[in-house]
Amino acid sequence: MQDKRVVISRHVKFDETYFPSLLPSLSSTKTLNPILPIPTNTLYSPTKPVGEVTDENDSCSECEEEFHGAMEEKPQRRIKIIGPRHPTLIRGDVSEENILPYQRRAHQTVESSLIPNNYQQAIKSKDSDKWEEAISRELDNMEKLKVWTIRDRTPEDHPITCTWVFKIKSDDEKRVIEHKASTRSRGWITCRLSLPLAESFHQMDVKSAFLNAPLNENICLAAPEGVNIPATKVLHLNKAIYGLKQAPLSWYNHLATWLVSVEEIQQKFDMKDLGKANLLLGIKILHSKAGFSLLQEHYIKNIAVNFGITQLAPTNTPLKPGLQLMKASEEEIESFQKLGFNYRSIIGALNYISTNTRPDITFAISHLSQFLERPSLKHWLASLQVLCYLYHTKEKTLNYYNKGKCKIISYADADWGNSLIDRRSVGGYTLFLNHHLISWRMKKQQTISHSTTEAEYKSLSDASKEVLWFQQLLQEIKIEVPGNIPTLYNNNKCAINLAHSNINHNGFKTKHMDIKFHFIWDLIKNQKLELFYVSTHLMAADFLTKAVWKTILLRSKSFINLY
């Protein structure tokens, strides 16, 4: 102790009944009687069983002499190694490098301020004053908007229980804006549509939005914690609250009657103008004179840190080209379960990215999602490769520019017999407005195709339904597509001829096909859709049907303005 030496070891034995701070002062003349003798000359011996400790029945006098002798001479170790040295050298201080990947979330949770899971945790937390203020603010809003009415409970009533949900609202730089509390009963396509057409993109926030919507159904609620009413009373809901299945539709119907101009909305609702939209549902929006860009850099970085892949070498593609993963055996599944990795968690996080800003990983995520029920180590390693690819390309943006005519273009492709598990084909399509990617999808076909033509024809049918829906959406929001018929491209001439009725639909190779796949034939006949051939190296949906090489992936990313 005199030279302040500190000995650190991973393997020690703790006796919780021994408190050094409660020992008599070293200058005291009273007899020292330590509970746990600490030997200074006994080291770990391989001949002794692991975990063996020194006999605790040594005389107290020997312990006292040993203790005082240690203080007079050089400092001695106050621990005893009771097991072999751990194969991994681990520093004494806390370092993320020494934390297992599947435990990083727990480490971050301990270091960060915790968000309460319920009312009791909120009022007992270190930020209780902020949470109590948020609760009071929410209850005041409910009283102001007359969300409920207190009435007597009847035998026919079946009150819905409710809970408090707490959240810390932050900006795109992770700075805390406010603490929020709300009571709850237990689509990005249209946003991308507006980007090529908008001059500017602002974000408005309606305070307690759902609480403004009238509720036409007879629903009663048990009082949440913090609302004190007699046990014989219930809360009859006049307005929708978060968590009700009726709440989103009720709010939409109420908002639609006032959605005429910004001035009228601000007069009706308590709103805040947040200025230019910078962060929406974890997606960052970049503004420039040319247009807008979407990226999820911070979201990807957080996931990469959580799963511990930031030190891995970069990879050129989400999956190894030509990779075909198979179902795991029972032994592989049991071995993987012992590792404790959360396969569902990583696939869910990656899927959110693929559906919003990174279509280049869509095939990989769809392929890996087949093994959610019974994953193994090989599936886990493949998912880490996808995340590693994302992490090293996290700055890539999906770009939209204010230029070009209002024209709908789509590409449809298929890979025949792609799946080695069930031999079903994989189809995919991309949909563009003014050459800007609006929608994309990869789907394993429900039936086995007998030929490449059949697989491509099914993919054309799926793409044509998306094109028709998108055209109707533009008409609904009063965006005209002057004199332009939507165009669909495919790289299989036989499938194109079949869609144009240049091949007999009752022929030997096609008569077995379900009538639903001939939907595209009707669209072309009525001049609601044009279908043309495009060469494979210009196919903008090729990357959605299989794991492609780097050159094909880079070419596809240039087609969809992802760079």
Coordinates of C-alpha atoms in Angstrom, one line a residue:
M1 CA 0.0 0.0 0.0
Q2 CA 2.9 2.4 0.7
D3 CA 4.1 2.4 -2.9
K4 CA 0.5 2.3 -4.1
R5 CA 0.9 -0.9 -6.1
V6 CA -2.3 -2.3 -7.6
V7 CA -2.6 -5.9 -8.7
I8 CA -5.4 -6.7 -11.3
S9 CA -6.6 -10.2 -12.1
R10 CA -9.7 -11.6 -13.8
H11 CA -9.8 -14.7 -11.5
V12 CA -10.2 -13.8 -7.9
K13 CA -12.3 -15.1 -5.0
F14 CA -14.5 -12.5 -3.3
D15 CA -15.8 -12.9 0.3
E16 CA -18.8 -10.5 0.6
T17 CA -18.6 -10.8 4.4
Y18 CA -15.1 -9.2 4.5
F19 CA -15.2 -5.4 4.3
P20 CA -11.7 -3.7 4.4
S21 CA -13.2 -0.4 5.2
L22 CA -14.6 -1.8 8.5
L23 CA -11.3 -3.1 9.8
P24 CA -9.6 -1.2 12.8
S25 CA -7.1 1.4 12.0
L26 CA -3.6 0.1 11.4
S27 CA -2.3 2.5 14.1
S28 CA -4.7 0.9 16.6
T29 CA -3.4 -1.4 19.3
K30 CA -6.4 -3.6 19.2
T31 CA -6.1 -7.2 18.0
L32 CA -6.7 -7.6 14.3
N33 CA -8.8 -10.6 13.5
P34 CA -9.4 -10.8 9.7
I35 CA -12.2 -13.1 8.7
L36 CA -10.5 -14.3 5.5
P37 CA -6.8 -15.1 5.7
I38 CA -4.9 -14.0 2.6
P39 CA -1.7 -16.0 2.0
T40 CA 1.3 -14.3 0.4
N41 CA 3.5 -17.2 -0.5
T42 CA 1.0 -19.7 -1.9
L43 CA 0.6 -19.7 -5.7
Y44 CA -1.6 -21.7 -8.0
S45 CA -0.4 -25.3 -8.4
P46 CA -1.5 -27.4 -11.4
T47 CA -1.7 -30.4 -9.0
K48 CA -4.4 -28.7 -7.0
P49 CA -8.0 -28.7 -8.2
V50 CA -9.2 -25.5 -9.9
G51 CA -11.0 -23.3 -7.4
E52 CA -9.1 -24.7 -4.3
V53 CA -8.5 -22.1 -1.6
T54 CA -6.3 -21.9 1.4
D55 CA -7.6 -23.4 4.6
E56 CA -9.5 -20.8 6.5
N57 CA -8.8 -22.4 9.9
D58 CA -5.4 -20.9 10.3
S59 CA -4.7 -19.2 13.7
C60 CA -5.7 -15.6 14.1
S61 CA -2.3 -14.8 15.5
E62 CA -0.5 -16.1 12.4
C63 CA -2.8 -14.0 10.2
E64 CA -2.1 -10.9 12.3
E65 CA 1.6 -11.4 12.1
E66 CA 1.4 -12.0 8.4
F67 CA -0.7 -8.9 7.8
H68 CA 1.6 -6.6 9.9
G69 CA 4.6 -8.1 8.4
A70 CA 3.3 -7.3 4.9
M71 CA 2.8 -3.7 5.9
E72 CA 6.3 -3.4 7.3
E73 CA 8.0 -5.0 4.4
K74 CA 7.2 -4.6 0.7
P75 CA 3.5 -4.7 -0.3
Q76 CA 2.1 -8.2 -0.9
R77 CA -0.6 -9.4 -3.2
R78 CA -4.1 -9.2 -1.6
I79 CA -5.6 -11.8 -4.0
K80 CA -5.0 -15.4 -4.7
I81 CA -5.2 -16.8 -8.2
I82 CA -7.5 -19.8 -8.0
G83 CA -7.6 -20.9 -11.6
P84 CA -5.5 -21.0 -14.8
R85 CA -4.9 -17.7 -16.6
H86 CA -7.6 -16.8 -19.1
P87 CA -6.4 -17.4 -22.7
T88 CA -7.5 -13.9 -23.7
L89 CA -5.5 -11.0 -22.2
I90 CA -8.1 -8.5 -20.8
R91 CA -7.2 -5.1 -19.5
G92 CA -8.5 -4.0 -16.1
D93 CA -10.2 -0.9 -17.4
V94 CA -13.5 -1.1 -19.3
S95 CA -12.8 -1.4 -23.1
E96 CA -15.3 -2.1 -25.8
E97 CA -12.7 -4.2 -27.6
N98 CA -13.0 -6.8 -24.8
I99 CA -16.7 -7.0 -24.8
L100 CA -18.3 -9.9 -26.7
P101 CA -20.4 -8.6 -29.7
Y102 CA -23.7 -9.9 -28.3
Q103 CA -23.1 -8.1 -25.0
R104 CA -22.3 -4.7 -26.4
R105 CA -25.9 -3.6 -26.1
A106 CA -25.9 -4.3 -22.4
H107 CA -22.6 -2.4 -22.0
Q108 CA -24.1 0.6 -23.7
T109 CA -27.3 0.4 -21.7
V110 CA -25.3 0.5 -18.4
E111 CA -23.3 3.6 -19.6
S112 CA -26.2 5.5 -21.0
S113 CA -29.1 7.1 -19.2
L114 CA -31.8 4.5 -19.0
I115 CA -35.3 5.2 -20.4
P116 CA -37.9 4.0 -17.9
N117 CA -40.1 1.0 -18.9
N118 CA -43.0 1.9 -16.6
Y119 CA -44.4 4.7 -14.4
Q120 CA -42.6 3.5 -11.2
Q121 CA -39.2 3.4 -12.8
A122 CA -39.8 7.0 -14.1
I123 CA -40.7 8.6 -10.8
K124 CA -37.8 6.8 -9.1
S125 CA -35.1 7.5 -11.7
K126 CA -32.4 10.1 -11.4
D127 CA -34.3 12.1 -14.1
S128 CA -37.6 11.8 -12.2
D129 CA -38.2 15.6 -12.3
K130 CA -38.0 15.6 -16.1
W131 CA -40.2 12.5 -16.4
E132 CA -42.8 13.9 -14.0
E133 CA -42.9 17.1 -16.0
A134 CA -43.5 15.1 -19.2
I135 CA -46.3 13.1 -17.4
S136 CA -47.9 16.3 -16.2
R137 CA -47.7 17.8 -19.7
E138 CA -49.4 14.7 -21.2
L139 CA -52.2 14.7 -18.7
D140 CA -52.7 18.4 -19.2
N141 CA -53.0 17.8 -22.9
M142 CA -55.6 15.1 -22.3
E143 CA -57.6 17.4 -20.1
K144 CA -57.4 20.2 -22.5
L145 CA -58.5 18.1 -25.5
K146 CA -61.2 16.3 -23.3
V147 CA -59.8 12.9 -24.2
W148 CA -61.9 11.1 -21.5
T149 CA -64.9 11.4 -19.3
I150 CA -65.1 9.8 -15.8
R151 CA -68.2 7.8 -15.4
D152 CA -69.6 4.9 -13.2
R153 CA -68.5 1.4 -14.2
T154 CA -71.2 -0.9 -15.4
P155 CA -71.2 -4.8 -15.5
E156 CA -71.0 -4.6 -19.3
D157 CA -67.8 -2.6 -19.3
H158 CA -64.5 -4.3 -20.1
P159 CA -61.9 -1.5 -19.5
I160 CA -58.7 -1.6 -21.5
T161 CA -55.6 -1.4 -19.4
C162 CA -53.1 1.2 -20.3
T163 CA -49.4 1.9 -19.6
W164 CA -47.0 4.8 -19.8
V165 CA -44.5 4.9 -22.6
F166 CA -41.4 7.1 -22.2
K167 CA -39.0 8.4 -24.8
I168 CA -36.1 10.8 -25.1
K169 CA -36.4 12.8 -28.2
S170 CA -33.1 13.8 -29.8
D171 CA -31.9 15.5 -33.0
D172 CA -29.7 14.0 -35.8
E173 CA -26.6 14.8 -33.7
K174 CA -28.0 12.7 -30.7
R175 CA -28.6 15.8 -28.6
V176 CA -31.5 15.5 -26.2
I177 CA -34.4 17.8 -27.2
E178 CA -37.0 16.8 -24.6
H179 CA -38.4 14.0 -22.5
K180 CA -41.7 12.7 -23.7
A181 CA -44.4 10.6 -22.0
S182 CA -47.6 9.2 -23.4
T183 CA -50.3 6.7 -22.4
R184 CA -50.9 3.8 -24.7
S185 CA -53.4 0.9 -24.6
R186 CA -51.7 -2.2 -24.5
G187 CA -44.5 3.9 -45.3
W188 CA -41.7 5.4 -47.0
I189 CA -42.7 4.9 -50.6
T190 CA -45.0 8.0 -50.7
C191 CA -42.3 10.0 -49.1
R192 CA -39.8 9.1 -51.8
L193 CA -42.5 9.9 -54.3
S194 CA -42.5 13.6 -53.2
L195 CA -38.7 14.1 -53.3
P196 CA -38.3 14.3 -57.1
L197 CA -41.3 16.7 -57.3
A198 CA -40.7 19.0 -54.2
E199 CA -38.9 22.3 -54.2
S200 CA -38.4 22.2 -50.5
F201 CA -39.1 19.7 -47.7
H202 CA -40.3 20.9 -44.3
Q203 CA -41.3 19.0 -41.3
M204 CA -44.3 19.8 -39.1
D205 CA -45.1 18.3 -35.7
V206 CA -48.7 18.1 -34.3
K207 CA -48.6 18.1 -30.6
S208 CA -50.4 15.0 -29.2
A209 CA -51.8 14.2 -32.7
F210 CA -53.9 11.2 -31.9
L211 CA -55.5 12.9 -28.9
N212 CA -57.2 15.4 -31.4
A213 CA -59.1 12.6 -33.3
P214 CA -62.7 12.0 -32.2
L215 CA -63.6 8.4 -31.4
N216 CA -67.0 7.1 -32.5
E217 CA -66.8 3.7 -30.6
N218 CA -67.8 3.0 -27.0
I219 CA -64.4 2.3 -25.4
C220 CA -63.6 2.6 -21.7
L221 CA -60.2 2.7 -20.1
A222 CA -58.8 1.8 -16.7
A223 CA -57.1 4.8 -15.2
P224 CA -53.3 4.9 -15.8
E225 CA -50.9 5.3 -12.9
G226 CA -50.8 8.9 -11.7
V227 CA -54.6 9.4 -12.3
N228 CA -56.4 8.8 -9.1
I229 CA -60.1 7.9 -9.4
P230 CA -62.4 5.6 -7.3
A231 CA -62.3 1.9 -8.2
T232 CA -65.9 2.1 -9.2
K233 CA -65.2 4.6 -12.0
V234 CA -63.8 4.1 -15.5
L235 CA -62.6 6.5 -18.2
H236 CA -64.9 6.8 -21.2
L237 CA -62.7 7.7 -24.2
N238 CA -63.9 10.6 -26.3
K239 CA -60.7 10.8 -28.4
A240 CA -58.2 8.3 -29.7
I241 CA -55.1 7.5 -27.7
Y242 CA -51.9 5.8 -28.8
G243 CA -52.1 2.1 -28.9
L244 CA -55.7 1.8 -30.0
K245 CA -56.2 0.0 -33.3
Q246 CA -58.7 2.7 -34.3
A247 CA -56.3 5.6 -33.5
P248 CA -54.4 5.9 -36.9
L249 CA -57.5 5.8 -39.0
S250 CA -59.4 8.2 -36.7
W251 CA -56.5 10.7 -36.9
Y252 CA -56.2 10.4 -40.6
N253 CA -60.0 11.0 -41.1
H254 CA -59.8 14.0 -38.8
L255 CA -56.7 15.5 -40.4
A256 CA -58.1 15.0 -44.0
T257 CA -60.9 17.4 -43.3
W258 CA -58.4 20.2 -42.5
L259 CA -55.6 19.3 -44.8
V260 CA -56.2 22.2 -47.2
S261 CA -53.5 24.7 -46.3
V262 CA -50.8 25.2 -43.7
E263 CA -52.6 28.2 -42.3
E264 CA -55.8 26.3 -41.6
I265 CA -53.9 23.3 -40.1
Q266 CA -52.1 25.6 -37.7
Q267 CA -55.3 27.3 -36.7
K268 CA -56.9 23.9 -35.9
F269 CA -54.0 22.1 -34.2
D270 CA -51.2 22.9 -31.9
M271 CA -48.3 22.6 -34.3
K272 CA -44.6 23.2 -34.4
D273 CA -42.7 24.1 -37.6
L274 CA -39.5 22.1 -37.3
G275 CA -38.0 23.8 -40.4
K276 CA -36.3 21.8 -43.1
A277 CA -36.7 18.1 -42.6
N278 CA -33.4 16.7 -41.5
L279 CA -34.3 13.5 -39.7
L280 CA -37.3 11.4 -40.2
L281 CA -37.7 7.9 -38.6
G282 CA -34.0 7.4 -38.4
I283 CA -33.4 8.6 -42.0
K284 CA -31.3 11.7 -42.6
I285 CA -32.4 14.0 -45.4
L286 CA -29.7 16.1 -47.0
H287 CA -30.8 19.3 -48.9
S288 CA -28.9 20.8 -51.8
K289 CA -29.6 23.0 -54.8
A290 CA -29.9 20.0 -57.0
G291 CA -32.4 18.1 -54.9
F292 CA -32.4 15.7 -51.9
S293 CA -30.4 12.8 -50.6
L294 CA -31.4 10.0 -48.1
L295 CA -28.9 8.2 -45.9
Q296 CA -28.8 6.2 -42.6
E297 CA -25.2 6.7 -41.7
H298 CA -25.7 7.1 -38.0
Y299 CA -28.2 4.2 -37.8
I300 CA -25.7 1.9 -39.6
K301 CA -22.9 3.0 -37.4
N302 CA -24.8 2.3 -34.2
I303 CA -25.7 -1.2 -35.4
A304 CA -22.1 -1.9 -36.4
V305 CA -20.9 -0.9 -32.9
N306 CA -23.6 -3.0 -31.3
F307 CA -22.6 -6.1 -33.1
G308 CA -18.8 -5.4 -32.9
I309 CA -17.9 -5.4 -36.6
T310 CA -16.2 -2.0 -36.9
Q311 CA -12.7 -3.6 -37.0
L312 CA -13.5 -6.1 -39.7
A313 CA -12.0 -5.6 -43.1
P314 CA -14.3 -4.1 -45.8
T315 CA -16.1 -6.4 -48.3
N316 CA -17.1 -5.5 -51.9
T317 CA -20.5 -7.2 -51.9
P318 CA -23.3 -7.9 -49.3
L319 CA -23.0 -11.6 -50.0
K320 CA -20.4 -13.8 -51.8
P321 CA -21.5 -14.0 -55.4
G322 CA -23.3 -17.3 -56.1
L323 CA -23.7 -18.0 -52.4
Q324 CA -26.6 -20.4 -51.6
L325 CA -27.2 -21.0 -48.0
M326 CA -29.0 -24.2 -46.9
K327 CA -31.0 -25.2 -43.9
A328 CA -29.0 -26.0 -40.8
S329 CA -28.8 -29.4 -39.2
E330 CA -30.0 -30.0 -35.6
E331 CA -26.4 -30.1 -34.4
E332 CA -25.6 -26.8 -36.1
I333 CA -28.7 -25.2 -34.6
E334 CA -27.9 -26.4 -31.0
S335 CA -24.3 -25.2 -31.3
F336 CA -25.4 -21.8 -32.5
Q337 CA -27.9 -21.4 -29.7
K338 CA -25.2 -21.9 -27.1
L339 CA -23.3 -18.9 -28.6
G340 CA -26.1 -16.5 -27.6
F341 CA -26.1 -14.5 -30.8
N342 CA -29.3 -12.6 -31.7
Y343 CA -29.9 -13.5 -35.4
R344 CA -33.4 -12.0 -35.5
S345 CA -32.2 -8.7 -34.2
I346 CA -29.5 -8.2 -36.8
I347 CA -31.8 -9.2 -39.7
G348 CA -34.6 -6.9 -38.4
A349 CA -32.2 -4.0 -38.2
L350 CA -30.8 -4.7 -41.7
N351 CA -34.2 -5.1 -43.2
Y352 CA -35.2 -1.6 -42.0
I353 CA -32.2 -0.2 -43.9
S354 CA -32.9 -2.2 -47.0
T355 CA -36.5 -1.1 -47.4
N356 CA -35.7 2.6 -46.9
T357 CA -32.4 3.7 -48.3
R358 CA -30.2 0.7 -49.4
P359 CA -31.8 -1.5 -52.1
D360 CA -28.4 -2.9 -52.8
I361 CA -28.7 -5.3 -49.8
T362 CA -32.4 -6.3 -50.5
F363 CA -31.6 -9.7 -52.0
A364 CA -29.1 -10.5 -49.2
I365 CA -31.6 -9.7 -46.4
S366 CA -34.5 -11.5 -48.1
H367 CA -32.3 -14.6 -48.6
L368 CA -31.1 -14.6 -44.9
S369 CA -34.7 -14.0 -43.7
Q370 CA -35.6 -17.6 -44.7
F371 CA -33.6 -18.9 -41.7
L372 CA -35.0 -16.8 -38.9
E373 CA -36.6 -19.8 -37.2
R374 CA -33.6 -22.1 -37.3
P375 CA -30.3 -20.1 -37.9
S376 CA -26.8 -21.5 -37.5
L377 CA -23.3 -20.0 -37.4
K378 CA -23.0 -19.9 -41.2
H379 CA -26.1 -17.7 -41.5
W380 CA -24.8 -15.5 -38.7
L381 CA -21.5 -15.0 -40.4
A382 CA -23.3 -14.1 -43.7
S383 CA -25.4 -11.5 -41.9
L384 CA -22.2 -10.0 -40.4
Q385 CA -20.8 -9.7 -44.0
V386 CA -23.9 -7.7 -45.0
L387 CA -23.5 -5.4 -42.0
C388 CA -19.7 -5.1 -42.7
Y389 CA -20.5 -4.1 -46.3
L390 CA -23.0 -1.5 -45.1
Y391 CA -20.6 -0.1 -42.5
H392 CA -17.9 0.5 -45.0
T393 CA -20.3 2.2 -47.4
K394 CA -22.5 3.9 -44.8
E395 CA -21.9 7.3 -46.4
K396 CA -23.6 6.3 -49.6
T397 CA -26.8 8.2 -50.4
L398 CA -30.0 7.6 -52.4
N399 CA -30.3 10.7 -54.5
Y400 CA -33.3 12.6 -56.0
Y401 CA -32.9 15.6 -58.3
N402 CA -35.5 18.2 -59.5
K403 CA -35.3 17.5 -63.2
G404 CA -36.8 15.5 -66.0
K405 CA -40.2 14.9 -67.2
C406 CA -42.9 13.1 -65.1
K407 CA -42.6 9.6 -66.5
I408 CA -43.0 6.2 -64.9
I409 CA -40.4 3.5 -65.8
S410 CA -40.0 0.0 -64.3
Y411 CA -37.6 -2.9 -64.7
A412 CA -38.5 -6.5 -64.0
D413 CA -36.1 -9.4 -63.8
A414 CA -36.0 -13.0 -62.5
D415 CA -33.5 -15.7 -61.8
W416 CA -34.8 -19.1 -62.7
G417 CA -34.6 -21.9 -60.1
N418 CA -32.5 -19.7 -57.8
S419 CA -33.3 -21.4 -54.5
L420 CA -31.6 -24.8 -54.0
I421 CA -33.9 -25.4 -51.1
D422 CA -37.2 -25.6 -53.0
R423 CA -36.1 -24.7 -56.6
R424 CA -38.4 -21.7 -56.8
S425 CA -37.4 -18.7 -58.8
V426 CA -36.7 -15.3 -57.5
G427 CA -38.2 -12.2 -59.1
G428 CA -37.5 -8.5 -58.6
Y429 CA -38.5 -5.1 -59.9
T430 CA -37.6 -1.5 -59.6
L431 CA -39.9 1.5 -60.2
F432 CA -38.7 5.0 -61.2
L433 CA -40.3 8.4 -61.5
N434 CA -38.2 10.9 -63.5
H435 CA -35.4 8.3 -63.4
H436 CA -35.4 8.4 -59.6
L437 CA -36.0 5.2 -57.6
I438 CA -39.3 5.1 -55.8
S439 CA -40.0 1.5 -55.2
W440 CA -38.2 -1.8 -55.3
R441 CA -39.0 -5.4 -54.3
M442 CA -37.5 -8.8 -54.4
K443 CA -39.8 -11.8 -54.0
K444 CA -39.5 -15.6 -54.2
Q445 CA -42.2 -16.8 -56.5
Q446 CA -44.9 -19.0 -55.0
T447 CA -44.8 -21.7 -57.6
I448 CA -42.0 -23.5 -59.4
S449 CA -41.4 -22.3 -63.0
H450 CA -40.8 -24.8 -65.8
S451 CA -38.6 -22.4 -67.8
T452 CA -36.8 -19.0 -67.7
T453 CA -39.7 -17.6 -69.8
E454 CA -42.2 -18.6 -67.2
A455 CA -40.2 -17.1 -64.3
E456 CA -39.7 -13.8 -66.2
Y457 CA -43.4 -13.7 -67.1
K458 CA -44.4 -14.0 -63.5
S459 CA -42.0 -11.2 -62.6
L460 CA -43.5 -9.0 -65.3
S461 CA -47.0 -9.6 -63.8
D462 CA -45.8 -8.5 -60.3
A463 CA -44.1 -5.4 -61.7
S464 CA -47.2 -4.4 -63.7
K465 CA -49.3 -4.4 -60.6
E466 CA -46.9 -2.1 -58.9
V467 CA -46.9 0.3 -61.9
L468 CA -50.7 0.4 -62.0
W469 CA -50.9 1.1 -58.3
F470 CA -48.3 3.9 -58.6
Q471 CA -50.1 5.5 -61.6
Q472 CA -53.4 5.6 -59.6
L473 CA -51.5 7.1 -56.6
L474 CA -50.3 10.0 -58.8
Q475 CA -53.8 10.6 -60.1
E476 CA -55.2 10.6 -56.5
I477 CA -52.7 13.4 -55.4
K478 CA -53.4 15.3 -58.6
I479 CA -50.0 14.8 -60.3
E480 CA -50.4 14.5 -64.0
V481 CA -48.3 12.3 -66.3
P482 CA -49.1 14.1 -69.6
G483 CA -49.6 11.7 -72.5
N484 CA -47.0 9.2 -71.2
I485 CA -47.9 5.5 -70.8
P486 CA -45.8 3.8 -68.1
T487 CA -43.0 1.8 -69.6
L488 CA -41.8 -1.7 -68.4
Y489 CA -38.5 -3.2 -69.4
N490 CA -37.4 -6.9 -69.4
N491 CA -34.5 -8.8 -70.8
N492 CA -36.3 -12.0 -71.9
K493 CA -37.7 -11.8 -75.5
C494 CA -39.9 -14.9 -75.1
A495 CA -41.6 -13.5 -72.0
I496 CA -42.2 -10.2 -73.9
N497 CA -43.7 -12.0 -76.8
L498 CA -46.0 -13.9 -74.5
A499 CA -47.1 -10.7 -72.9
H500 CA -47.9 -9.2 -76.3
S501 CA -49.9 -12.3 -77.2
N502 CA -47.4 -13.2 -80.0
I503 CA -47.3 -16.7 -78.4
N504 CA -50.4 -18.8 -77.9
H505 CA -51.4 -18.6 -74.3
N506 CA -52.9 -22.1 -74.6
G507 CA -49.7 -23.6 -75.9
F508 CA -48.0 -26.6 -74.4
K509 CA -45.5 -24.5 -72.4
T510 CA -47.8 -21.9 -71.0
K511 CA -51.4 -23.3 -70.7
H512 CA -50.8 -24.5 -67.1
M513 CA -50.0 -21.0 -65.9
D514 CA -52.5 -19.4 -63.5
I515 CA -54.8 -16.7 -65.1
K516 CA -53.5 -14.1 -62.6
F517 CA -50.2 -14.0 -64.4
H518 CA -51.9 -12.9 -67.6
F519 CA -52.9 -9.6 -66.0
I520 CA -50.1 -7.8 -67.8
W521 CA -51.5 -9.0 -71.2
D522 CA -54.7 -7.1 -70.5
L523 CA -52.8 -3.9 -69.5
I524 CA -50.8 -3.9 -72.7
K525 CA -53.9 -4.7 -74.8
N526 CA -55.8 -1.7 -73.3
Q527 CA -52.7 0.5 -73.8
K528 CA -52.2 1.1 -70.1
L529 CA -48.6 -0.2 -70.2
E530 CA -45.8 -0.4 -72.7
L531 CA -43.4 -3.3 -72.6
F532 CA -39.9 -3.3 -74.2
Y533 CA -36.8 -5.3 -74.4
V534 CA -33.6 -4.2 -72.6
S535 CA -30.2 -6.0 -72.7
T536 CA -29.0 -7.6 -69.5
H537 CA -26.1 -5.2 -68.9
L538 CA -28.7 -2.4 -68.8
M539 CA -31.2 -4.2 -66.5
A540 CA -31.7 -2.1 -63.4
A541 CA -33.3 -5.0 -61.4
D542 CA -30.6 -7.6 -61.9
F543 CA -29.1 -7.0 -58.4
L544 CA -32.4 -7.9 -56.8
T545 CA -32.6 -11.5 -58.0
K546 CA -29.2 -12.9 -56.9
A547 CA -25.9 -12.2 -55.2
V548 CA -23.9 -10.4 -58.0
W549 CA -20.3 -9.5 -58.5
K550 CA -18.8 -6.1 -57.6
T551 CA -18.9 -4.8 -61.2
I552 CA -22.5 -5.6 -61.7
L553 CA -23.4 -4.2 -58.3
L554 CA -21.6 -0.9 -59.0
R555 CA -23.4 -0.6 -62.4
S556 CA -26.7 -1.3 -60.7
K557 CA -26.0 1.3 -58.0
S558 CA -25.4 3.9 -60.7
F559 CA -28.7 3.1 -62.3
I560 CA -30.6 3.8 -59.1
N561 CA -28.6 6.9 -58.1
L562 CA -27.0 5.2 -55.1
Y563 CA -23.5 6.7 -54.6

